[in-house]
Amino acid sequence: MASNAPIRTQTTSFCRLCEAFCGTVVTVEDGRPVKLTPDRDNPHTQGHICVKGAAIIDIANDPDRVLRPLKRVGGPGEFAEISWDQALDDIATRLKAIIATHGPQAVATYFGNPGAFSTDTFMSSQWFLARIGSSKFYAAGSQDSTSRHLASWILYGVAFRNAIPDLPNCDFLIITGANPLVSHGGLLTAPRMRHDLDAIAERGRVIVIDPRRTETAKRYEHIAIQPDADAWLHAAMLKVMIGAGAVDDAFLAARCTGWDDLRTAVTQVDLDEAATATGIRRDTIERLALDFAAAPRAAMYGRVGLCRGRFSTIANLLLDAINIAGGKFGKPGGSTFGAFPLAEGAEPLSGYGEHRTRIGNLPVVAGLMPAAALPDDILQPGEGQVRAMMVIAGNPVLSAPGGERLERALESLDLLFSVDLYVTETNRFAHYILPAATFLEKDDIPLIGLSHMVRPYLQYARAAVPPMGEAREELAIFSDLAARMGLGSIAPTPGLRWLERQGMAITPLTLVELALRHGPLGKRRGNEALGFAKLADMPHGTMLDLPLTYGGWADHVATDDRKIRLWHPIVADEFARFAAQQAATTDGGELKLFSQRKLKSMNSWMHNPEKLARSQGPALLVHPADAARYGLSDGGRASVANAHGAVEVAVEVTEDVIEGAVCYPHGWGHNGGWRHANTLPGANISLLLGLGPEAVERVSGTTFIDGIPVTVTPIAA
């Protein structure tokens, strides 16, 4: 008798939602993913996974997921299914006409956060845009990273080069602007973060500096700071270290340039004013700086909270300068560069200012254009005005400044198409939505994390299932579009296109494999080439015999003299601006708004699975003293407003947030094509961020998100 039992298989893989890259086991029944569990045999993550990773099963099977190409047939959000051929033919025809009439700079891309964790998505999106001749790659990185990239470019000559704390050997760790027990680490791959931090705390100290008593702060020591005051704190700490003679003068003289200028700048900072600006007592700042300097194996680490204020570039640069001047850089237990298993030249050397925005003259950092300039680049006439737009795995209407203005801009485009899993608040204005594959449906390696892994690791994961429905991978989509436009291949250089004509398959992953084979673990060290075939025989992944770059860090610095550059005209200008606005505070009656990260949330795109969202209800966190001052009640409603807009939110009164500030997560306020997310409470705080150049730090294009002055008034029940 024939069995009706489902055909069940299991595939090892890894999660691609964040930089932890947790090992997973995907259970498939009759060709459909039904369960995702932690891979307890993965040597890197050893059975760790978070609730979001498991929820990718719900996203893959979500009834609201886009599984066939959609064409807009009415107002925003009104779509009908069509064939791939119909969609791609019309998109290709329109793109060709727009480029022929207005030039390639009339075409732009907006690239969202989820795509960065897919090698295929990230590289093929850039290849296609470059192939048509445009440099307009707008990206979500301007909401959380470009000031960090600029600081790295100034210091090390490489925008994507950042030092990481040596967690296994560190005894004294300062965490500022990061909540790694929830984020699992940003620009730092250490998936068993709590294990690492607990071990440091047992050996010494873990100190968390944050306006909110975060999940990480609750477990370790916490120093509360006012939002957007990090540059003050870091400058003051460095001044204290200089005054105490607690800096490594020999290292600074031999291995750095610009120290005299930076030292002069920070010594102008008044410590009492720093205490006022930060909300941290002067003696606490002094003790923190001296304790850090005295600890032989210490590091300071920061992330998103440092990247979204008025002086975020120098806040990041000064954090590194504290590690460097304090004698902690390039040493075990301190801060150093991660290992990199790919061949030299494979790591992107994206720089600064190769292009600037048409409106506002804002710089491109690490190849990323600032999202705040996008609405006006579409709406304002002139040479290079954007008339066609691709939105790849992004939702800037909810995540970027000027969402309402961007809606008007998107509606005015001659062509807008999106590659996504859902109908979102952004692509509801699109002419076409093309169905994307989830990471369960793709081969990949953890490319984005390779240079900042505390314990270097590599895994090649094959797709657990083929793309569901009619979904396609981005490489296939863009290659098909290029062919229909008469461009042939999307390979980005003539040399690569020549290799294609000789019969070599040129894809993002084949180039990564080539770089791996010729990297430090490849044939040049006498090993059998570490290619994908060999990695496929290690289904749980493998730890790499690559130490962190302690003594050899200079090989990874790309300044002309291989020295760390502590001063630059950009730094000089930013310190002049900083000095002119020292100790600026909000006006009477205003509070400082900052954002937070939630364990069960991921920006704007993971609110539809009921398992994640049913227990979530975003609320404005308010200190009891501020609640009493402004007549706010726990569980009540309030209006949060400034000159740019107003939103209505629920209120939670808590001592977890510092007095003088309020906290609310971003990415809410849904009205896209998600049946469940649209029913949830929540407001879009991006409406309070301003418009255009006024909404960003001009040298980096990074959006001001933390420390936004607002008024909060109660709403009667």
Short mmCIF file of N, CA and C in Angstrom, two decimals, residues 195 283 309 313 492 523 562 588:
data_model
loop_
_atom_site.label_atom_id
_atom_site.label_comp_id
_atom_site.label_asym_id
_atom_site.label_seq_id
_atom_site.Cartn_x
_atom_site.Cartn_y
_atom_site.Cartn_z
N HIS A 195 27.46 34.68 26.28
CA HIS A 195 28.55 33.86 26.81
C HIS A 195 29.84 34.68 26.87
N ASP A 283 33.12 63.44 37.75
CA ASP A 283 33.99 62.45 38.39
C ASP A 283 33.74 61.04 37.85
N GLY A 309 23.66 60.77 15.32
CA GLY A 309 23.55 62.06 15.98
C GLY A 309 24.20 63.17 15.18
N THR A 313 30.27 61.26 13.15
CA THR A 313 31.57 60.87 12.58
C THR A 313 32.68 61.02 13.61
N PRO A 492 30.31 43.47 -14.06
CA PRO A 492 30.54 44.91 -13.98
C PRO A 492 31.76 45.45 -14.71
N LYS A 523 45.52 27.95 -1.95
CA LYS A 523 46.70 27.22 -2.41
C LYS A 523 47.99 27.92 -2.04
N ARG A 562 50.64 53.74 5.44
CA ARG A 562 50.24 52.60 6.27
C ARG A 562 50.15 52.98 7.75
N GLY A 588 13.39 74.78 26.56
CA GLY A 588 12.45 74.43 27.61
C GLY A 588 11.21 73.78 27.05
#
